[in-house]
Coordinates of C-alpha atoms in Angstrom, one line a residue:
Chain U
M1 CA -70.5 -1.9 35.7
K2 CA -70.3 1.7 34.5
R3 CA -66.7 1.2 33.8
I4 CA -67.4 -1.9 31.7
L5 CA -70.1 -0.1 29.8
G6 CA -67.8 2.9 29.2
C7 CA -65.1 0.6 27.9
A8 CA -67.7 -1.1 25.7
V9 CA -68.8 2.2 24.2
V10 CA -65.2 3.2 23.6
V11 CA -64.4 -0.1 22.0
L12 CA -67.5 0.0 19.8
F13 CA -66.7 3.6 18.8
L14 CA -63.1 2.7 18.0
G15 CA -64.3 -0.3 16.1
A16 CA -67.0 1.5 14.3
T17 CA -64.8 4.4 13.3
P18 CA -62.9 2.6 10.5
L19 CA -66.2 1.2 9.3
L20 CA -67.8 4.7 9.3
A21 CA -64.8 6.1 7.6
R22 CA -64.9 3.3 5.0
S23 CA -68.6 3.9 4.6
F24 CA -67.9 7.6 4.1
E25 CA -65.2 6.8 1.7
V26 CA -67.4 4.4 -0.3
N27 CA -70.1 7.0 -0.4
E28 CA -67.7 9.7 -1.6
F29 CA -66.3 7.2 -4.1
D30 CA -69.8 6.4 -5.5
K31 CA -70.7 10.1 -5.5
G32 CA -67.5 10.8 -7.4
K33 CA -68.1 8.0 -9.8
T34 CA -71.6 9.3 -10.6
L35 CA -70.3 12.8 -11.0
Y36 CA -67.4 11.6 -13.2
K37 CA -69.8 9.7 -15.3
N38 CA -72.1 12.7 -15.8
K39 CA -69.6 15.5 -16.1
C40 CA -66.2 14.1 -17.2
Q41 CA -66.7 10.8 -19.0
F42 CA -68.0 12.2 -22.3
C43 CA -64.6 13.7 -23.0
H44 CA -62.2 11.9 -20.7
G45 CA -63.7 8.5 -21.3
I46 CA -65.0 5.7 -19.1
R47 CA -61.4 4.5 -18.6
G48 CA -60.1 8.0 -18.0
D49 CA -57.7 7.7 -20.9
G50 CA -58.9 10.9 -22.6
K51 CA -60.7 9.0 -25.3
G52 CA -64.3 9.6 -24.6
P53 CA -66.9 9.9 -27.3
A54 CA -66.4 13.7 -27.6
A55 CA -62.6 13.4 -27.5
E56 CA -62.0 12.9 -31.2
P57 CA -64.2 15.8 -32.4
L58 CA -62.3 18.1 -30.0
L59 CA -59.2 19.1 -31.9
G60 CA -57.1 19.0 -28.7
H61 CA -57.0 15.8 -26.7
P62 CA -58.6 15.7 -23.3
V63 CA -56.1 14.8 -20.5
D64 CA -55.3 11.2 -20.0
F65 CA -55.7 10.3 -16.3
T66 CA -54.1 6.9 -16.9
D67 CA -50.8 8.6 -17.7
S68 CA -48.6 8.5 -14.5
K69 CA -47.2 12.0 -15.5
F70 CA -50.6 13.5 -14.9
W71 CA -50.4 12.5 -11.2
Q72 CA -47.1 14.2 -10.6
D73 CA -47.2 17.3 -8.5
D74 CA -46.1 20.5 -10.2
V75 CA -42.9 21.1 -8.2
E76 CA -42.1 24.4 -10.0
K77 CA -45.4 26.0 -9.2
K78 CA -45.6 24.2 -5.8
I79 CA -49.1 22.8 -6.7
N80 CA -50.1 19.3 -5.8
V81 CA -52.1 17.3 -8.3
E82 CA -55.3 17.5 -6.3
K83 CA -55.1 21.3 -6.3
K84 CA -54.4 21.2 -10.0
I85 CA -57.5 19.1 -10.7
E86 CA -59.6 21.3 -8.4
D87 CA -58.4 24.5 -10.2
T88 CA -59.1 23.0 -13.6
I89 CA -62.6 22.0 -12.6
K90 CA -63.3 25.4 -11.1
K91 CA -61.7 27.6 -13.8
G92 CA -61.6 25.4 -16.9
K93 CA -58.6 25.0 -19.0
E94 CA -58.2 25.5 -22.8
M95 CA -61.3 23.8 -24.3
M96 CA -62.6 22.5 -21.0
P97 CA -65.2 24.8 -19.5
A98 CA -65.4 25.7 -15.8
F99 CA -67.9 23.6 -13.9
D100 CA -70.3 24.8 -11.2
L101 CA -69.5 22.1 -8.7
A102 CA -69.6 22.3 -4.9
P103 CA -66.3 21.7 -3.0
D104 CA -67.5 18.3 -1.7
E105 CA -68.4 17.3 -5.3
I106 CA -65.0 18.2 -6.6
K107 CA -63.5 16.3 -3.7
A108 CA -65.6 13.3 -4.6
I109 CA -64.5 13.4 -8.2
I110 CA -60.8 13.6 -7.2
S111 CA -61.4 10.7 -4.8
Y112 CA -62.9 8.6 -7.6
M113 CA -60.2 9.6 -10.1
S114 CA -57.4 8.8 -7.5
H115 CA -58.9 5.5 -6.6
T116 CA -59.6 4.4 -10.1
F117 CA -57.1 5.9 -12.5
K118 CA -54.2 6.8 -10.3
K119 CA -54.2 3.4 -8.8
A120 CA -54.3 1.9 -12.2
T121 CA -51.1 3.8 -13.2
Q122 CA -49.4 2.6 -10.0
S123 CA -50.3 -1.0 -10.6
N124 CA -49.1 -0.7 -14.2
N125 CA -45.8 0.6 -13.0
Chain K
M1 CA -101.1 54.3 -42.6
I2 CA -97.5 54.4 -43.8
G3 CA -96.5 56.4 -40.8
K4 CA -98.0 53.7 -38.4
K5 CA -96.0 51.0 -40.3
L6 CA -92.8 53.0 -40.0
I7 CA -93.4 53.5 -36.3
K8 CA -93.9 49.7 -35.9
V9 CA -90.8 49.0 -37.9
F10 CA -88.8 51.5 -35.9
F11 CA -90.1 50.1 -32.6
L12 CA -89.1 46.6 -33.6
F13 CA -85.6 47.7 -34.6
I14 CA -85.2 49.4 -31.2
V15 CA -86.4 46.2 -29.4
L16 CA -83.9 44.1 -31.5
A17 CA -81.1 46.6 -30.7
L18 CA -82.0 46.4 -27.0
L19 CA -82.0 42.6 -27.1
Q20 CA -78.4 42.8 -28.3
L21 CA -77.5 44.8 -25.3
L22 CA -78.9 42.3 -22.8
P23 CA -76.1 41.0 -20.7
L24 CA -77.3 37.4 -21.2
D25 CA -74.0 36.3 -22.7
T26 CA -71.0 38.1 -24.0
A27 CA -70.0 35.7 -26.7
Y28 CA -72.6 33.1 -27.1
A29 CA -74.8 32.6 -30.2
V30 CA -77.1 29.8 -29.0
P31 CA -77.4 31.1 -25.5
S32 CA -79.3 28.2 -23.8
F33 CA -76.8 25.6 -24.9
A34 CA -73.9 27.9 -24.3
R35 CA -75.1 28.8 -20.8
Q36 CA -75.6 25.1 -20.0
T37 CA -72.2 23.9 -21.2
G38 CA -70.1 27.0 -20.4
M39 CA -68.7 26.7 -23.9
P40 CA -68.7 29.4 -26.6
C41 CA -71.1 28.9 -29.5
N42 CA -68.4 28.3 -32.0
E43 CA -67.4 25.2 -30.2
C44 CA -70.5 23.6 -31.7
H45 CA -71.0 25.8 -34.8
T46 CA -68.8 26.9 -37.6
I47 CA -71.3 29.7 -38.4
F48 CA -74.6 28.8 -36.9
P49 CA -76.5 26.7 -37.5
E50 CA -73.9 24.5 -39.2
L51 CA -72.4 22.1 -36.8
T52 CA -68.7 21.4 -36.0
P53 CA -67.6 17.8 -35.1
F54 CA -68.1 18.6 -31.4
G55 CA -71.5 20.1 -32.1
R56 CA -72.5 16.8 -33.7
I57 CA -71.4 14.9 -30.6
F58 CA -73.2 17.4 -28.4
K59 CA -76.5 16.7 -30.3
L60 CA -76.0 13.0 -30.3
G61 CA -75.3 13.2 -26.6
G62 CA -78.9 14.4 -26.1
Y63 CA -78.2 18.1 -25.6
V64 CA -77.4 17.3 -21.9
L65 CA -73.8 18.1 -21.5
S66 CA -73.8 20.6 -18.6
K67 CA -71.4 22.4 -16.3
S68 CA -73.9 22.0 -13.5
S69 CA -74.0 19.1 -11.1
K70 CA -77.8 19.3 -10.8
P71 CA -79.8 16.7 -12.9
Y72 CA -81.8 19.6 -14.4
E73 CA -81.3 23.1 -15.5
F74 CA -82.6 26.1 -13.6
P75 CA -83.6 28.5 -14.9
P76 CA -84.9 26.4 -17.8
P77 CA -82.7 26.6 -20.9
L78 CA -84.7 29.1 -23.0
A79 CA -83.4 31.1 -25.9
G80 CA -84.9 33.3 -28.6
M81 CA -84.4 34.1 -32.3
V82 CA -85.4 36.9 -34.6
Q83 CA -85.0 36.9 -38.4
V84 CA -85.6 40.1 -40.3
S85 CA -85.3 39.9 -44.0
Y86 CA -85.6 41.8 -47.3
T87 CA -86.3 40.0 -50.5
D88 CA -86.0 41.4 -54.0
S89 CA -87.5 39.4 -56.9
K90 CA -89.8 40.1 -59.8
G91 CA -93.4 40.4 -58.8
L92 CA -93.0 41.1 -55.1
T93 CA -94.9 43.9 -53.4
S94 CA -93.5 46.8 -51.4
G95 CA -95.3 46.2 -48.1
V96 CA -94.1 45.1 -44.7
A97 CA -95.2 41.7 -43.6
P98 CA -96.9 40.8 -41.3
F99 CA -98.4 44.3 -41.0
D100 CA -99.6 44.3 -44.6
S101 CA -102.5 41.9 -44.3
N102 CA -103.3 41.8 -48.0
N103 CA -99.9 40.9 -49.5
R104 CA -98.0 39.2 -46.7
A105 CA -96.9 36.3 -48.9
T106 CA -95.3 38.7 -51.4
D107 CA -94.0 41.5 -49.3
R108 CA -90.4 42.4 -49.7
I109 CA -89.8 43.3 -46.1
N110 CA -90.5 40.6 -43.5
L111 CA -90.4 42.1 -40.1
P112 CA -90.0 39.5 -38.6
Q113 CA -89.6 36.7 -41.1
Q114 CA -89.5 34.4 -38.1
L115 CA -89.6 34.9 -34.4
S116 CA -88.8 31.8 -32.3
L117 CA -88.6 30.7 -28.7
F118 CA -86.4 27.7 -28.0
Y119 CA -86.2 25.2 -25.2
G120 CA -82.6 24.1 -25.9
G121 CA -80.9 21.9 -23.4
R122 CA -81.3 19.4 -20.7
I123 CA -84.7 18.4 -19.3
Y124 CA -83.6 15.9 -16.7
D125 CA -80.5 13.8 -16.4
K126 CA -79.9 12.2 -19.8
I127 CA -83.0 13.6 -21.4
G128 CA -82.6 16.8 -23.4
A129 CA -84.5 18.7 -26.1
F130 CA -84.3 21.2 -28.9
V131 CA -87.9 22.5 -29.2
Q132 CA -88.6 25.5 -31.4
G133 CA -91.8 27.5 -31.3
T134 CA -92.1 29.9 -34.2
Y135 CA -94.2 32.9 -35.2
D136 CA -94.0 33.1 -39.0
G137 CA -94.4 36.7 -40.2
V138 CA -95.3 35.7 -43.7
S139 CA -98.1 33.3 -42.8
N140 CA -98.9 35.2 -39.6
K141 CA -99.1 32.0 -37.7
I142 CA -97.6 30.5 -34.5
F143 CA -96.7 26.8 -34.7
L144 CA -94.4 24.2 -33.2
D145 CA -91.4 24.2 -35.4
I146 CA -88.5 21.7 -35.3
T147 CA -88.7 19.5 -32.2
D148 CA -86.2 16.9 -31.2
I149 CA -86.4 15.4 -27.8
R150 CA -83.7 12.9 -26.9
Y151 CA -82.4 10.4 -24.4
S152 CA -78.8 9.5 -24.8
N153 CA -76.1 7.5 -23.0
N154 CA -72.7 6.1 -23.7
A155 CA -70.8 2.9 -23.1
I156 CA -67.8 0.9 -24.3
V157 CA -68.6 -1.7 -26.9
W158 CA -65.9 -3.9 -28.5
D159 CA -63.4 -1.7 -26.8
K160 CA -64.6 1.5 -28.4
N161 CA -67.0 4.3 -27.4
L162 CA -70.6 3.9 -28.2
I163 CA -73.2 6.7 -28.0
Y164 CA -76.7 5.4 -28.1
G165 CA -80.1 7.1 -27.8
L166 CA -83.6 7.7 -28.7
T167 CA -85.1 10.6 -30.6
L168 CA -88.7 11.9 -30.7
N169 CA -89.0 14.4 -33.5
N170 CA -91.5 16.0 -35.9
S171 CA -89.4 16.6 -39.1
P172 CA -87.6 13.8 -40.9
T173 CA -83.8 14.5 -41.0
S174 CA -84.1 17.2 -38.3
Q175 CA -82.5 14.7 -35.9
D176 CA -79.5 14.3 -38.2
V177 CA -76.2 15.8 -37.2
W178 CA -74.6 16.3 -40.6
N179 CA -75.6 19.4 -42.6
T180 CA -76.1 17.4 -45.7
T181 CA -79.6 16.2 -45.1
P182 CA -82.6 18.5 -45.9
A183 CA -83.8 19.8 -42.5
W184 CA -80.5 21.4 -41.6
G185 CA -78.9 21.6 -45.1
F186 CA -77.7 24.6 -47.0
P187 CA -79.1 27.3 -47.5
F188 CA -79.6 27.6 -43.7
A189 CA -82.1 30.4 -44.2
S190 CA -83.9 31.5 -47.3
S191 CA -86.6 33.9 -48.3
G192 CA -90.2 33.2 -47.2
V193 CA -91.7 35.1 -50.1
S194 CA -89.7 34.2 -53.2
S195 CA -90.9 31.7 -55.8
T196 CA -89.4 28.2 -55.5
P197 CA -89.6 25.2 -57.9
A198 CA -92.7 23.1 -57.8
A199 CA -91.1 19.7 -57.5
G200 CA -89.5 18.4 -54.4
A201 CA -89.0 15.0 -52.8
I202 CA -91.1 14.0 -49.8
I203 CA -88.0 13.7 -47.6
D204 CA -86.9 17.2 -48.7
G205 CA -89.1 19.0 -46.2
A206 CA -92.6 18.0 -47.3
L207 CA -93.3 16.1 -44.1
D208 CA -91.9 18.8 -41.7
Q209 CA -94.3 19.1 -38.8
Q210 CA -96.7 16.8 -40.7
V211 CA -95.5 13.7 -38.8
G212 CA -94.2 12.7 -35.5
G213 CA -91.8 9.8 -34.9
I214 CA -89.6 8.0 -32.5
G215 CA -86.3 6.5 -33.4
A216 CA -83.2 4.8 -32.0
Y217 CA -79.6 5.5 -32.9
V218 CA -76.1 4.4 -32.2
Y219 CA -72.7 6.0 -33.0
W220 CA -69.8 3.7 -32.5
N221 CA -66.1 4.6 -32.4
N222 CA -66.8 8.0 -33.9
L223 CA -67.0 6.1 -37.1
I224 CA -70.4 4.4 -37.8
Y225 CA -73.7 6.1 -37.2
Q226 CA -77.0 4.1 -37.6
E227 CA -80.5 5.3 -37.0
G228 CA -84.0 4.0 -37.6
T229 CA -87.1 6.1 -37.0
V230 CA -90.8 5.3 -37.5
Y231 CA -93.1 8.2 -38.1
R232 CA -96.9 8.5 -38.2
T233 CA -99.2 11.4 -39.0
A234 CA -99.4 14.4 -36.7
R235 CA -103.0 14.9 -37.7
N236 CA -104.3 12.8 -34.8
G237 CA -103.4 10.5 -32.0
I238 CA -100.4 10.5 -29.8
T239 CA -98.3 12.4 -32.3
K240 CA -100.8 15.2 -32.7
P241 CA -99.0 17.6 -30.3
L242 CA -95.9 17.4 -32.6
G243 CA -97.9 19.2 -35.3
A244 CA -99.3 21.9 -33.1
G245 CA -100.2 25.0 -35.1
T246 CA -99.6 23.4 -38.5
T247 CA -102.3 22.2 -40.9
T248 CA -101.6 18.6 -41.8
E249 CA -101.7 18.7 -45.6
Q250 CA -99.7 15.6 -46.2
V251 CA -101.5 12.9 -44.3
V252 CA -99.4 9.7 -44.2
D253 CA -101.1 6.3 -43.9
G254 CA -99.7 4.1 -41.1
A255 CA -96.1 3.9 -40.3
V256 CA -93.4 5.7 -42.3
P257 CA -89.9 4.1 -41.8
Y258 CA -86.8 6.3 -42.0
W259 CA -83.3 5.0 -42.0
R260 CA -79.8 6.5 -41.9
L261 CA -76.3 5.2 -42.1
A262 CA -73.2 7.4 -42.1
L263 CA -69.5 6.8 -41.8
E264 CA -67.2 9.5 -40.5
Q265 CA -63.4 9.4 -40.6
R266 CA -61.0 12.0 -39.2
W267 CA -57.6 12.7 -40.5
K268 CA -55.9 15.4 -38.5
N269 CA -58.2 18.4 -38.7
H270 CA -60.1 17.0 -41.7
F271 CA -63.4 15.2 -41.2
F272 CA -64.9 13.1 -44.0
T273 CA -68.4 11.7 -44.0
I274 CA -70.3 9.6 -46.5
G275 CA -73.8 8.3 -45.8
T276 CA -77.2 7.3 -47.0
Y277 CA -80.7 7.9 -45.8
G278 CA -84.2 7.4 -47.0
M279 CA -87.8 6.7 -46.2
Q280 CA -90.9 5.2 -47.7
A281 CA -94.3 7.0 -47.2
D282 CA -97.8 6.2 -48.2
I283 CA -99.7 9.4 -48.5
F284 CA -103.3 10.1 -49.2
P285 CA -103.9 12.3 -52.2
S286 CA -104.6 16.0 -51.3
G287 CA -107.9 16.4 -49.5
N288 CA -108.3 12.7 -48.8
R289 CA -108.1 11.1 -45.3
S290 CA -108.9 7.5 -46.3
G291 CA -108.9 5.2 -49.3
P292 CA -106.0 4.5 -51.6
T293 CA -102.6 6.2 -51.2
D294 CA -99.7 7.2 -53.3
R295 CA -96.3 5.6 -52.4
F296 CA -93.1 7.7 -52.2
T297 CA -89.8 5.9 -51.9
D298 CA -86.8 8.1 -51.3
I299 CA -83.2 6.8 -51.3
A300 CA -80.5 9.4 -50.8
F301 CA -76.7 9.5 -50.6
D302 CA -74.7 12.3 -49.0
A303 CA -71.1 13.3 -48.3
Q304 CA -69.5 16.0 -46.2
Y305 CA -65.9 17.3 -45.9
Q306 CA -65.0 19.6 -43.0
Y307 CA -61.7 21.2 -42.4
M308 CA -61.5 22.8 -38.9
G309 CA -58.2 24.6 -39.4
T310 CA -55.3 24.5 -37.1
I311 CA -54.3 26.8 -34.3
D312 CA -51.0 27.0 -32.5
P313 CA -50.7 27.5 -28.7
E314 CA -49.8 31.2 -29.2
H315 CA -53.0 31.8 -31.1
M316 CA -54.9 29.8 -28.5
Q317 CA -53.8 32.2 -25.8
E318 CA -54.6 35.1 -28.1
H319 CA -58.1 33.7 -28.7
M320 CA -58.7 33.1 -25.1
Q321 CA -57.7 36.7 -24.2
M322 CA -59.8 38.1 -27.1
D323 CA -63.1 36.9 -25.7
G324 CA -62.2 36.3 -22.1
E325 CA -63.7 32.9 -22.6
H326 CA -62.5 29.6 -23.9
M327 CA -62.6 30.0 -27.6
A328 CA -63.1 26.9 -29.7
K329 CA -59.9 25.3 -30.7
A330 CA -60.7 25.6 -34.4
G331 CA -58.4 27.5 -36.7
K332 CA -59.1 30.8 -38.3
H333 CA -59.8 29.1 -41.6
I334 CA -62.7 26.6 -41.8
I335 CA -64.0 24.9 -44.9
T336 CA -67.1 22.8 -45.3
A337 CA -68.4 21.0 -48.4
H338 CA -71.7 19.2 -48.5
A339 CA -73.4 17.2 -51.2
T340 CA -76.6 15.2 -51.4
W341 CA -78.4 13.3 -54.0
I342 CA -82.0 12.2 -53.5
H343 CA -83.8 9.8 -55.8
E344 CA -87.6 9.5 -55.3
D345 CA -89.9 6.9 -56.9
Q346 CA -93.5 8.2 -57.0
D347 CA -96.1 5.4 -57.4
W348 CA -99.4 7.2 -58.1
K349 CA -101.6 4.3 -56.9
A350 CA -104.3 6.8 -56.0
S351 CA -103.6 10.0 -57.9
F352 CA -103.4 8.3 -61.3
P353 CA -106.7 6.5 -61.2
F354 CA -108.2 9.8 -59.8
G355 CA -106.9 11.6 -62.9
N356 CA -104.5 13.8 -60.9
T357 CA -101.4 12.6 -62.7
A358 CA -100.7 11.8 -66.4
N359 CA -98.4 8.9 -65.5
A360 CA -98.9 5.9 -63.3
S361 CA -95.5 6.5 -61.8
D362 CA -92.9 9.3 -61.9
F363 CA -89.5 10.0 -60.4
L364 CA -87.5 12.9 -59.1
N365 CA -83.7 13.3 -58.7
T366 CA -82.5 16.1 -56.5
F367 CA -78.9 17.1 -56.3
R368 CA -77.4 19.8 -54.1
M369 CA -73.8 20.7 -53.3
N370 CA -72.2 23.7 -51.6
L371 CA -68.9 24.9 -50.5
N372 CA -68.5 27.2 -47.4
Y373 CA -65.5 29.0 -46.3
Y374 CA -65.4 30.8 -42.9
Y375 CA -62.7 33.1 -41.5
R376 CA -62.5 33.9 -37.8
S377 CA -61.2 37.5 -37.7
H378 CA -60.7 40.0 -34.9
V379 CA -63.8 41.9 -36.1
G380 CA -66.0 38.9 -36.3
D381 CA -66.6 35.8 -38.4
I382 CA -66.8 36.2 -42.1
G383 CA -68.1 33.5 -44.4
G384 CA -68.9 32.8 -48.1
S385 CA -70.8 30.0 -49.8
I386 CA -71.5 28.9 -53.3
A387 CA -74.0 26.2 -54.0
Y388 CA -75.4 24.4 -57.0
F389 CA -78.9 22.8 -57.0
S390 CA -80.7 20.7 -59.5
T391 CA -84.0 18.8 -59.7
T392 CA -84.8 16.6 -62.6
G393 CA -87.6 14.1 -63.2
K394 CA -90.2 12.6 -65.5
T395 CA -92.4 14.9 -67.4
D396 CA -96.0 14.8 -66.2
N397 CA -98.4 17.3 -67.8
L398 CA -101.1 17.0 -65.1
L399 CA -98.7 17.1 -62.1
Y400 CA -96.9 20.1 -63.4
S401 CA -99.4 22.0 -65.5
P402 CA -99.2 25.6 -66.8
D403 CA -100.0 28.3 -64.3
S404 CA -98.8 31.8 -63.7
V405 CA -95.5 31.9 -61.8
G406 CA -95.8 28.5 -60.1
G407 CA -96.7 26.3 -63.0
S408 CA -95.0 24.6 -65.9
R409 CA -95.6 25.0 -69.6
T410 CA -93.7 21.8 -70.4
G411 CA -94.9 19.5 -67.7
S412 CA -91.3 19.0 -66.6
P413 CA -90.1 19.3 -63.0
N414 CA -86.6 20.2 -64.0
S415 CA -85.0 23.2 -62.2
D416 CA -81.4 24.2 -61.6
G417 CA -79.3 27.1 -60.5
F418 CA -76.8 28.5 -58.1
I419 CA -76.8 30.2 -54.7
F420 CA -74.2 32.7 -53.6
E421 CA -74.1 33.8 -50.0
A422 CA -71.9 36.1 -47.9
D423 CA -72.1 36.0 -44.1
Y424 CA -70.8 38.3 -41.4
L425 CA -71.1 37.7 -37.7
P426 CA -70.0 40.8 -35.8
W427 CA -70.9 39.0 -32.6
Q428 CA -71.4 35.3 -32.2
K429 CA -75.1 35.7 -31.7
T430 CA -75.7 37.9 -34.7
K431 CA -75.6 36.9 -38.4
I432 CA -75.9 39.2 -41.3
A433 CA -76.3 37.4 -44.6
L434 CA -76.7 38.4 -48.2
Q435 CA -77.8 35.7 -50.6
Y436 CA -78.4 35.7 -54.3
T437 CA -80.2 32.8 -56.0
V438 CA -79.8 32.4 -59.8
Y439 CA -82.1 30.1 -61.8
N440 CA -81.0 28.6 -65.0
K441 CA -84.1 26.5 -65.4
F442 CA -87.3 26.8 -63.5
N443 CA -90.2 24.2 -63.7
G444 CA -88.9 22.8 -66.9
A445 CA -87.7 25.7 -69.0
H446 CA -85.3 28.6 -69.2
S447 CA -87.8 31.0 -70.8
N448 CA -91.6 31.2 -70.6
Y449 CA -91.5 28.3 -68.2
D450 CA -95.0 28.8 -66.9
G451 CA -96.8 29.4 -70.2
F452 CA -97.6 33.0 -69.1
G453 CA -94.4 34.6 -70.3
R454 CA -92.3 34.3 -67.1
N455 CA -88.6 33.4 -67.5
A456 CA -86.6 31.4 -65.0
S457 CA -84.4 34.4 -64.4
D458 CA -87.5 36.4 -63.2
N459 CA -87.3 34.2 -60.1
N460 CA -83.7 35.2 -59.3
T461 CA -83.7 36.4 -55.8
L462 CA -81.7 38.8 -53.7
Y463 CA -82.2 38.1 -50.0
A464 CA -80.8 40.1 -47.1
L465 CA -81.1 38.7 -43.6
V466 CA -80.4 39.8 -40.1
W467 CA -80.5 36.8 -37.8
L468 CA -80.3 37.4 -34.1
M469 CA -80.1 34.8 -31.3
F470 CA -80.6 35.9 -27.7

């Protein structure tokens, strides 16, 4: 009986893990979406194409996340794209100011951007 | 007595000097906005308070753009301002306002001319505010100055960006983002004690802090801006707090509609805008709170050109190293030109029967234009402006009657002249300005305009200003 119960617990745990992971992913995605909307969208745009309402008044163009080149790792500097985004958010770049975001918030934004804009570039290709 | 005044003046200068040393910011001129966004002040201003294209978007965005992930700002986004000025014009006295209680309105030295505390930034989430509380050294009064509380959001409509929002404000045109309209138009600061022409349109500042209103706006595709706002008197009711500290001398009857339409087009680093704005107000004659009203209908057109310069990547690096911050990506040379023309129909439905005006109706035409050039140098920003202004209208011998200095011998409201201004910003939060106003015609005439022997040129004004933000 104990063995059956133990197996049931293990099965339930194994079964629940993907669901929990998916739930976490969804939560992170939603969190990232909200953060993107509040922090990034004004310049980078709802579609991530660098054409937000504030893009035109800025004399330089905000980065286009729907460009597949953006998602390429910097081989020369040995920096992957996630690290590049993280550094830009933390330190700012050119006109973009540095943002006071927690590591989990930055991770959430990257998650949202990857799932939304990176996937869009892949499907376009 | 003089010794005490000097001590006070000296003490105030020391305080101002210390404020400059406060490590609040190294390069920010509007500290609460700059602290909130992490951007330098010249991202939003050419030379404050004139807005850059990005500054206009920041304002339309509700002042809420922030580097923080919290939905509110802590500590609250507060900032301060001090204006100290010296005015030289015929008839002014040599005292120091506000310490000289007898001649504050004519004292050459205003120390301070104005002292302000701002709430500038996000209140919560998509709601932000620009709220200015001011101590005026000339009138020796504290009042709620320009107030603009906004809600803003953005969306995609017809495949293009749309910014939409609400504004609650207490000065018509203060909510506008182009520096062509009266509230934020040139000159951005002027003497509080010099004589100014008697005639002015209602939309040209007469209702500042006299009304409160709520409006809605949309800005689509960085191209079309539309706004409609409805004002009511700030003398009583729900809008009363918006006139706090100000005596409501212009009491409007019922709702006052204000409208605005503007088109902006960018070509490389050149920004062109044309627009129109106006309002219609029914106002009780002076001293009345009920009964018949006079009707003022203002229709205005405006245009702006702004060249933001160009900067190559090498200079970008140089700029970034210079301040250790992210400098605005504007060039070293910036040019702005503004023009506005306001036509006002004055229907004296109350004042004429009361015998306060000679005509049943009058009109005013106000025209202003100015050209500003700014140079961002290694030793600070340098600017120069030249402006022309003109007011013409129908002669009315009762409305504009002879009186010493402020009156009119001819009954004409016509005035015109030029303003020359030089600006220097050694730091982004400090502006030193020297302004000279030359009148060709004042209240209807070039010479003996008031009927008491005063000439238009007697009102020529030299104005020196130190303007600190902290």
